[in-house]
């Protein structure tokens, strides 16, 4: 029987093997020769190199660990039409989805796909003009060709790539990238060694110019897909270039990595005494291909102060794991469950928080908050915002001022015919008061509404903190601002309600969650009919859906569309669309 020290060495060795596997996987992916698919590996964690049809699996038991080689197994639920599991196919990428996946198309014949296999194992279509395929030619006239969509991550429009099928859906297939056969001139070397494996970034293989061009195009595409009356063609949907800064790495002021409960090894020595050893497999983020975690030593898009505290925390977690301290839930508080499974006798994993606040006023040193309930302060364009670290607040302090400027500029443009800027601003989904407080000095009155009671209270406190006395904030759902409006308490507007304000002098700012505005809220907005709507969104697709109703039902024109690159290297887009009430005498000055 192994001694306690031998068992400890075994656990450390297993952890080292897993780390080495991840490093090899990252290196191979960087070279463009890797196919990795963990979602179908069942009880073993395995990876596949494109030149092999075998998987290398790391297995462990209570007394030994070993490397074994075994054939790839087809998952039981795999649908074998139109492609076989792990079938290699060469495709050209035509476009990207809103999730950053590339789309390629392959001509199929109905009902089945006639293919041959080349010497390198790559499937290609049978050439109907090939005289060696007489039998197929005789039957092909009875079959109709159609284009089948194949989706693959980590590619660029225009590239020719070799992919490997891992899932067939009803109308498309999903595949992993095996090799880039013809690279785009926009392809660059990712800064992070885990790019393509970690699910945090989708675009590190693209130049920043290509990333922003695609984000501009995506905003236009989702608006065109809605076929909005008067905006059915690209010349009618003019999208401005994506706005951003040169800070395309080390910009993110918030990081939320995860870990699962450590793996537990219980063994018995020669005397019959049992002991337990633990190892923490990963602290990081979900993989790009599934929900399993990839170990991330540092994140290149996070700010340096956050990475410094994150690395210190990682060391502490590994030390606590080896001592068994992570395998007991804290008194009075359960750990957050991740992945729906319990490990190590009921202990669960957790989600960490690292959020950078303003520098310490006395020492000038960076402040990183790790407690969700701790209050912190972020200054945006000389206005201080104090909020709980766990509450929502944008986390790119380089691009955020650009967004604030754009919203304030759009909200304060003069209304032609009236000759003056609007006098009143209603900020729906106002959060901690970012847009309302930033624009307050330009308006007689600002009213904000926020469903999160804590955030609404923070907005009120932020108004006091910045000596702003013309803003009132209400905790309620967005539509309540119209259906059951609060009585105003701001000096000069006592006992009035928002319905009493001049609609032609009123701007409504929207900044809803990714799901967009509710139908109930939009109906109330149409009936309220403000002169201008300034709509910021983190979900361009739902914003486009709402824009269709705002234009066709509400009676507004789209006067500007501006995307923002709030999160470089990722698929995420912020989009600002400005609407003006369609009345001849009141039009915005462009």
PDB file of N, CA, C and O in Angstrom, residues 27-80:
ATOM      1  N   UNK A  27      -0.902  24.920 -27.311  1.00  0.00           N
ATOM      2  CA  UNK A  27       0.152  25.060 -28.315  1.00  0.00           C
ATOM      3  C   UNK A  27      -0.318  24.547 -29.675  1.00  0.00           C
ATOM      4  O   UNK A  27      -0.137  25.197 -30.697  1.00  0.00           O
ATOM      5  N   UNK A  28      -0.944  23.381 -29.664  1.00  0.00           N
ATOM      6  CA  UNK A  28      -1.401  22.804 -30.934  1.00  0.00           C
ATOM      7  C   UNK A  28      -2.452  23.690 -31.588  1.00  0.00           C
ATOM      8  O   UNK A  28      -2.450  23.885 -32.801  1.00  0.00           O
ATOM      9  N   UNK A  29      -3.351  24.241 -30.769  1.00  0.00           N
ATOM     10  CA  UNK A  29      -4.376  25.112 -31.349  1.00  0.00           C
ATOM     11  C   UNK A  29      -3.756  26.348 -31.976  1.00  0.00           C
ATOM     12  O   UNK A  29      -4.154  26.787 -33.051  1.00  0.00           O
ATOM     13  N   UNK A  30      -2.743  26.911 -31.320  1.00  0.00           N
ATOM     14  CA  UNK A  30      -2.073  28.093 -31.854  1.00  0.00           C
ATOM     15  C   UNK A  30      -1.449  27.782 -33.211  1.00  0.00           C
ATOM     16  O   UNK A  30      -1.339  28.639 -34.079  1.00  0.00           O
ATOM     17  N   UNK A  31      -1.017  26.530 -33.409  1.00  0.00           N
ATOM     18  CA  UNK A  31      -0.413  26.154 -34.679  1.00  0.00           C
ATOM     19  C   UNK A  31      -1.451  25.823 -35.739  1.00  0.00           C
ATOM     20  O   UNK A  31      -1.124  25.526 -36.883  1.00  0.00           O
ATOM     21  N   UNK A  32      -2.710  25.886 -35.372  1.00  0.00           N
ATOM     22  CA  UNK A  32      -3.778  25.664 -36.354  1.00  0.00           C
ATOM     23  C   UNK A  32      -3.967  24.211 -36.723  1.00  0.00           C
ATOM     24  O   UNK A  32      -4.543  23.898 -37.751  1.00  0.00           O
ATOM     25  N   UNK A  33      -3.495  23.264 -35.888  1.00  0.00           N
ATOM     26  CA  UNK A  33      -3.569  21.852 -36.238  1.00  0.00           C
ATOM     27  C   UNK A  33      -4.372  21.047 -35.214  1.00  0.00           C
ATOM     28  O   UNK A  33      -4.221  19.838 -35.119  1.00  0.00           O
ATOM     29  N   UNK A  34      -5.211  21.715 -34.428  1.00  0.00           N
ATOM     30  CA  UNK A  34      -5.846  21.005 -33.336  1.00  0.00           C
ATOM     31  C   UNK A  34      -7.351  20.918 -33.516  1.00  0.00           C
ATOM     32  O   UNK A  34      -7.985  21.824 -33.999  1.00  0.00           O
ATOM     33  N   UNK A  35      -7.882  19.796 -33.138  1.00  0.00           N
ATOM     34  CA  UNK A  35      -9.335  19.657 -33.011  1.00  0.00           C
ATOM     35  C   UNK A  35      -9.608  19.201 -31.595  1.00  0.00           C
ATOM     36  O   UNK A  35      -9.049  18.207 -31.147  1.00  0.00           O
ATOM     37  N   UNK A  36     -10.433  19.950 -30.888  1.00  0.00           N
ATOM     38  CA  UNK A  36     -10.697  19.533 -29.527  1.00  0.00           C
ATOM     39  C   UNK A  36     -12.196  19.543 -29.258  1.00  0.00           C
ATOM     40  O   UNK A  36     -12.893  20.437 -29.658  1.00  0.00           O
ATOM     41  N   UNK A  37     -12.648  18.499 -28.614  1.00  0.00           N
ATOM     42  CA  UNK A  37     -14.071  18.387 -28.315  1.00  0.00           C
ATOM     43  C   UNK A  37     -14.234  17.646 -26.992  1.00  0.00           C
ATOM     44  O   UNK A  37     -14.044  16.447 -26.910  1.00  0.00           O
ATOM     45  N   UNK A  38     -14.533  18.391 -25.944  1.00  0.00           N
ATOM     46  CA  UNK A  38     -14.672  17.766 -24.639  1.00  0.00           C
ATOM     47  C   UNK A  38     -16.115  17.355 -24.359  1.00  0.00           C
ATOM     48  O   UNK A  38     -16.357  16.561 -23.479  1.00  0.00           O
ATOM     49  N   UNK A  39     -17.055  17.904 -25.092  1.00  0.00           N
ATOM     50  CA  UNK A  39     -18.454  17.702 -24.738  1.00  0.00           C
ATOM     51  C   UNK A  39     -18.876  16.250 -24.857  1.00  0.00           C
ATOM     52  O   UNK A  39     -19.843  15.831 -24.240  1.00  0.00           O
ATOM     53  N   UNK A  40     -18.167  15.472 -25.662  1.00  0.00           N
ATOM     54  CA  UNK A  40     -18.585  14.095 -25.896  1.00  0.00           C
ATOM     55  C   UNK A  40     -17.630  13.090 -25.270  1.00  0.00           C
ATOM     56  O   UNK A  40     -17.604  11.924 -25.648  1.00  0.00           O
ATOM     57  N   UNK A  41     -16.811  13.532 -24.310  1.00  0.00           N
ATOM     58  CA  UNK A  41     -15.789  12.636 -23.773  1.00  0.00           C
ATOM     59  C   UNK A  41     -16.269  11.838 -22.567  1.00  0.00           C
ATOM     60  O   UNK A  41     -15.540  11.030 -22.034  1.00  0.00           O
ATOM     61  N   UNK A  42     -17.517  12.092 -22.137  1.00  0.00           N
ATOM     62  CA  UNK A  42     -18.133  11.304 -21.079  1.00  0.00           C
ATOM     63  C   UNK A  42     -17.259  11.258 -19.821  1.00  0.00           C
ATOM     64  O   UNK A  42     -16.918  12.274 -19.264  1.00  0.00           O
ATOM     65  N   UNK A  43     -16.825  10.049 -19.395  1.00  0.00           N
ATOM     66  CA  UNK A  43     -16.145   9.917 -18.111  1.00  0.00           C
ATOM     67  C   UNK A  43     -14.681  10.292 -18.157  1.00  0.00           C
ATOM     68  O   UNK A  43     -14.046  10.445 -17.132  1.00  0.00           O
ATOM     69  N   UNK A  44     -14.102  10.406 -19.337  1.00  0.00           N
ATOM     70  CA  UNK A  44     -12.690  10.763 -19.438  1.00  0.00           C
ATOM     71  C   UNK A  44     -12.555  12.131 -20.095  1.00  0.00           C
ATOM     72  O   UNK A  44     -13.372  12.516 -20.917  1.00  0.00           O
ATOM     73  N   UNK A  45     -11.500  12.823 -19.758  1.00  0.00           N
ATOM     74  CA  UNK A  45     -11.204  14.107 -20.384  1.00  0.00           C
ATOM     75  C   UNK A  45     -10.179  13.845 -21.467  1.00  0.00           C
ATOM     76  O   UNK A  45      -9.085  13.400 -21.192  1.00  0.00           O
ATOM     77  N   UNK A  46     -10.536  14.111 -22.692  1.00  0.00           N
ATOM     78  CA  UNK A  46      -9.651  13.722 -23.781  1.00  0.00           C
ATOM     79  C   UNK A  46      -9.553  14.797 -24.835  1.00  0.00           C
ATOM     80  O   UNK A  46     -10.369  15.702 -24.900  1.00  0.00           O
ATOM     81  N   UNK A  47      -8.506  14.718 -25.658  1.00  0.00           N
ATOM     82  CA  UNK A  47      -8.379  15.650 -26.760  1.00  0.00           C
ATOM     83  C   UNK A  47      -7.815  14.908 -27.955  1.00  0.00           C
ATOM     84  O   UNK A  47      -7.165  13.884 -27.837  1.00  0.00           O
ATOM     85  N   UNK A  48      -8.104  15.480 -29.134  1.00  0.00           N
ATOM     86  CA  UNK A  48      -7.723  14.824 -30.368  1.00  0.00           C
ATOM     87  C   UNK A  48      -6.891  15.748 -31.229  1.00  0.00           C
ATOM     88  O   UNK A  48      -7.229  16.911 -31.402  1.00  0.00           O
ATOM     89  N   UNK A  49      -5.799  15.246 -31.771  1.00  0.00           N
ATOM     90  CA  UNK A  49      -4.996  15.997 -32.719  1.00  0.00           C
ATOM     91  C   UNK A  49      -5.459  15.620 -34.114  1.00  0.00           C
ATOM     92  O   UNK A  49      -5.786  14.474 -34.379  1.00  0.00           O
ATOM     93  N   UNK A  50      -5.471  16.592 -35.036  1.00  0.00           N
ATOM     94  CA  UNK A  50      -6.101  16.373 -36.328  1.00  0.00           C
ATOM     95  C   UNK A  50      -5.460  15.270 -37.145  1.00  0.00           C
ATOM     96  O   UNK A  50      -6.093  14.683 -38.003  1.00  0.00           O
ATOM     97  N   UNK A  51      -4.202  14.983 -36.929  1.00  0.00           N
ATOM     98  CA  UNK A  51      -3.534  13.966 -37.724  1.00  0.00           C
ATOM     99  C   UNK A  51      -3.793  12.559 -37.202  1.00  0.00           C
ATOM    100  O   UNK A  51      -3.275  11.588 -37.747  1.00  0.00           O
ATOM    101  N   UNK A  52      -4.579  12.450 -36.149  1.00  0.00           N
ATOM    102  CA  UNK A  52      -4.798  11.146 -35.538  1.00  0.00           C
ATOM    103  C   UNK A  52      -6.275  10.857 -35.394  1.00  0.00           C
ATOM    104  O   UNK A  52      -7.089  11.756 -35.278  1.00  0.00           O
ATOM    105  N   UNK A  53      -6.639   9.582 -35.414  1.00  0.00           N
ATOM    106  CA  UNK A  53      -8.018   9.196 -35.159  1.00  0.00           C
ATOM    107  C   UNK A  53      -8.119   8.533 -33.798  1.00  0.00           C
ATOM    108  O   UNK A  53      -9.063   7.818 -33.498  1.00  0.00           O
ATOM    109  N   UNK A  54      -7.102   8.747 -32.954  1.00  0.00           N
ATOM    110  CA  UNK A  54      -7.095   8.194 -31.612  1.00  0.00           C
ATOM    111  C   UNK A  54      -7.167   9.321 -30.603  1.00  0.00           C
ATOM    112  O   UNK A  54      -6.738  10.430 -30.861  1.00  0.00           O
ATOM    113  N   UNK A  55      -7.721   9.028 -29.434  1.00  0.00           N
ATOM    114  CA  UNK A  55      -7.758  10.033 -28.372  1.00  0.00           C
ATOM    115  C   UNK A  55      -6.789   9.639 -27.282  1.00  0.00           C
ATOM    116  O   UNK A  55      -6.621   8.473 -26.969  1.00  0.00           O
ATOM    117  N   UNK A  56      -6.135  10.657 -26.698  1.00  0.00           N
ATOM    118  CA  UNK A  56      -5.239  10.426 -25.576  1.00  0.00           C
ATOM    119  C   UNK A  56      -6.004  10.785 -24.321  1.00  0.00           C
ATOM    120  O   UNK A  56      -6.443  11.912 -24.174  1.00  0.00           O
ATOM    121  N   UNK A  57      -6.213   9.836 -23.442  1.00  0.00           N
ATOM    122  CA  UNK A  57      -7.038  10.072 -22.258  1.00  0.00           C
ATOM    123  C   UNK A  57      -6.211   9.938 -21.007  1.00  0.00           C
ATOM    124  O   UNK A  57      -5.363   9.063 -20.900  1.00  0.00           O
ATOM    125  N   UNK A  58      -6.483  10.826 -20.028  1.00  0.00           N
ATOM    126  CA  UNK A  58      -5.858  10.725 -18.721  1.00  0.00           C
ATOM    127  C   UNK A  58      -6.850  10.057 -17.795  1.00  0.00           C
ATOM    128  O   UNK A  58      -7.971  10.528 -17.643  1.00  0.00           O
ATOM    129  N   UNK A  59      -6.471   8.945 -17.195  1.00  0.00           N
ATOM    130  CA  UNK A  59      -7.362   8.248 -16.275  1.00  0.00           C
ATOM    131  C   UNK A  59      -6.679   8.167 -14.918  1.00  0.00           C
ATOM    132  O   UNK A  59      -5.466   8.217 -14.797  1.00  0.00           O
ATOM    133  N   UNK A  60      -7.490   8.054 -13.892  1.00  0.00           N
ATOM    134  CA  UNK A  60      -6.938   7.934 -12.550  1.00  0.00           C
ATOM    135  C   UNK A  60      -7.804   7.023 -11.708  1.00  0.00           C
ATOM    136  O   UNK A  60      -8.990   6.881 -11.956  1.00  0.00           O
ATOM    137  N   UNK A  61      -7.222   6.397 -10.722  1.00  0.00           N
ATOM    138  CA  UNK A  61      -7.952   5.593  -9.760  1.00  0.00           C
ATOM    139  C   UNK A  61      -7.347   5.855  -8.399  1.00  0.00           C
ATOM    140  O   UNK A  61      -6.451   6.678  -8.236  1.00  0.00           O
ATOM    141  N   UNK A  62      -7.817   5.120  -7.394  1.00  0.00           N
ATOM    142  CA  UNK A  62      -7.317   5.359  -6.037  1.00  0.00           C
ATOM    143  C   UNK A  62      -5.876   4.935  -5.856  1.00  0.00           C
ATOM    144  O   UNK A  62      -5.216   5.331  -4.911  1.00  0.00           O
ATOM    145  N   UNK A  63      -5.353   4.129  -6.762  1.00  0.00           N
ATOM    146  CA  UNK A  63      -4.005   3.633  -6.567  1.00  0.00           C
ATOM    147  C   UNK A  63      -3.067   3.879  -7.718  1.00  0.00           C
ATOM    148  O   UNK A  63      -1.876   3.645  -7.614  1.00  0.00           O
ATOM    149  N   UNK A  64      -3.553   4.358  -8.846  1.00  0.00           N
ATOM    150  CA  UNK A  64      -2.661   4.532  -9.983  1.00  0.00           C
ATOM    151  C   UNK A  64      -3.197   5.553 -10.950  1.00  0.00           C
ATOM    152  O   UNK A  64      -4.361   5.908 -10.912  1.00  0.00           O
ATOM    153  N   UNK A  65      -2.322   6.029 -11.838  1.00  0.00           N
ATOM    154  CA  UNK A  65      -2.726   6.883 -12.943  1.00  0.00           C
ATOM    155  C   UNK A  65      -1.976   6.414 -14.165  1.00  0.00           C
ATOM    156  O   UNK A  65      -0.868   5.901 -14.066  1.00  0.00           O
ATOM    157  N   UNK A  66      -2.582   6.571 -15.343  1.00  0.00           N
ATOM    158  CA  UNK A  66      -1.952   6.059 -16.549  1.00  0.00           C
ATOM    159  C   UNK A  66      -2.420   6.814 -17.760  1.00  0.00           C
ATOM    160  O   UNK A  66      -3.432   7.508 -17.723  1.00  0.00           O
ATOM    161  N   UNK A  67      -1.679   6.692 -18.844  1.00  0.00           N
ATOM    162  CA  UNK A  67      -2.067   7.232 -20.132  1.00  0.00           C
ATOM    163  C   UNK A  67      -2.491   6.060 -20.999  1.00  0.00           C
ATOM    164  O   UNK A  67      -1.799   5.048 -21.069  1.00  0.00           O
ATOM    165  N   UNK A  68      -3.626   6.186 -21.660  1.00  0.00           N
ATOM    166  CA  UNK A  68      -4.088   5.112 -22.520  1.00  0.00           C
ATOM    167  C   UNK A  68      -4.505   5.674 -23.862  1.00  0.00           C
ATOM    168  O   UNK A  68      -4.865   6.842 -23.971  1.00  0.00           O
ATOM    169  N   UNK A  69      -4.465   4.845 -24.892  1.00  0.00           N
ATOM    170  CA  UNK A  69      -4.867   5.242 -26.230  1.00  0.00           C
ATOM    171  C   UNK A  69      -6.062   4.392 -26.635  1.00  0.00           C
ATOM    172  O   UNK A  69      -6.029   3.164 -26.512  1.00  0.00           O
ATOM    173  N   UNK A  70      -7.110   5.057 -27.077  1.00  0.00           N
ATOM    174  CA  UNK A  70      -8.310   4.317 -27.439  1.00  0.00           C
ATOM    175  C   UNK A  70      -8.978   4.963 -28.641  1.00  0.00           C
ATOM    176  O   UNK A  70      -8.822   6.165 -28.890  1.00  0.00           O
ATOM    177  N   UNK A  71      -9.737   4.212 -29.419  1.00  0.00           N
ATOM    178  CA  UNK A  71     -10.432   4.787 -30.576  1.00  0.00           C
ATOM    179  C   UNK A  71     -11.498   5.767 -30.124  1.00  0.00           C
ATOM    180  O   UNK A  71     -12.039   5.665 -29.027  1.00  0.00           O
ATOM    181  N   UNK A  72     -11.786   6.730 -30.980  1.00  0.00           N
ATOM    182  CA  UNK A  72     -12.844   7.688 -30.693  1.00  0.00           C
ATOM    183  C   UNK A  72     -14.183   6.986 -30.809  1.00  0.00           C
ATOM    184  O   UNK A  72     -14.441   6.247 -31.761  1.00  0.00           O
ATOM    185  N   UNK A  73     -15.058   7.208 -29.842  1.00  0.00           N
ATOM    186  CA  UNK A  73     -16.375   6.600 -29.844  1.00  0.00           C
ATOM    187  C   UNK A  73     -17.409   7.615 -30.309  1.00  0.00           C
ATOM    188  O   UNK A  73     -17.385   8.772 -29.907  1.00  0.00           O
ATOM    189  N   UNK A  74     -18.331   7.175 -31.139  1.00  0.00           N
ATOM    190  CA  UNK A  74     -19.416   8.031 -31.576  1.00  0.00           C
ATOM    191  C   UNK A  74     -20.425   8.167 -30.446  1.00  0.00           C
ATOM    192  O   UNK A  74     -20.881   7.157 -29.908  1.00  0.00           O
ATOM    193  N   UNK A  75     -20.791   9.376 -30.048  1.00  0.00           N
ATOM    194  CA  UNK A  75     -21.765   9.555 -28.976  1.00  0.00           C
ATOM    195  C   UNK A  75     -23.091   8.885 -29.308  1.00  0.00           C
ATOM    196  O   UNK A  75     -23.513   8.845 -30.467  1.00  0.00           O
ATOM    197  N   UNK A  76     -23.743   8.363 -28.291  1.00  0.00           N
ATOM    198  CA  UNK A  76     -24.974   7.609 -28.499  1.00  0.00           C
ATOM    199  C   UNK A  76     -26.069   8.455 -29.145  1.00  0.00           C
ATOM    200  O   UNK A  76     -26.881   7.945 -29.933  1.00  0.00           O
ATOM    201  N   UNK A  77     -26.101   9.757 -28.837  1.00  0.00           N
ATOM    202  CA  UNK A  77     -27.157  10.619 -29.357  1.00  0.00           C
ATOM    203  C   UNK A  77     -26.776  11.316 -30.663  1.00  0.00           C
ATOM    204  O   UNK A  77     -27.508  12.175 -31.144  1.00  0.00           O
ATOM    205  N   UNK A  78     -25.628  10.963 -31.226  1.00  0.00           N
ATOM    206  CA  UNK A  78     -25.201  11.616 -32.465  1.00  0.00           C
ATOM    207  C   UNK A  78     -26.118  11.225 -33.621  1.00  0.00           C
ATOM    208  O   UNK A  78     -26.420  10.052 -33.832  1.00  0.00           O
ATOM    209  N   UNK A  79     -26.566  12.236 -34.373  1.00  0.00           N
ATOM    210  CA  UNK A  79     -27.399  12.013 -35.559  1.00  0.00           C
ATOM    211  C   UNK A  79     -26.477  11.855 -36.764  1.00  0.00           C
ATOM    212  O   UNK A  79     -25.749  12.791 -37.110  1.00  0.00           O
ATOM    213  N   UNK A  80     -26.462  10.697 -37.449  1.00  0.00           N
ATOM    214  CA  UNK A  80     -25.456  10.427 -38.486  1.00  0.00           C
ATOM    215  C   UNK A  80     -25.734  11.036 -39.852  1.00  0.00           C
ATOM    216  O   UNK A  80     -25.033  10.734 -40.807  1.00  0.00           O
TER     217      UNK A  80
END
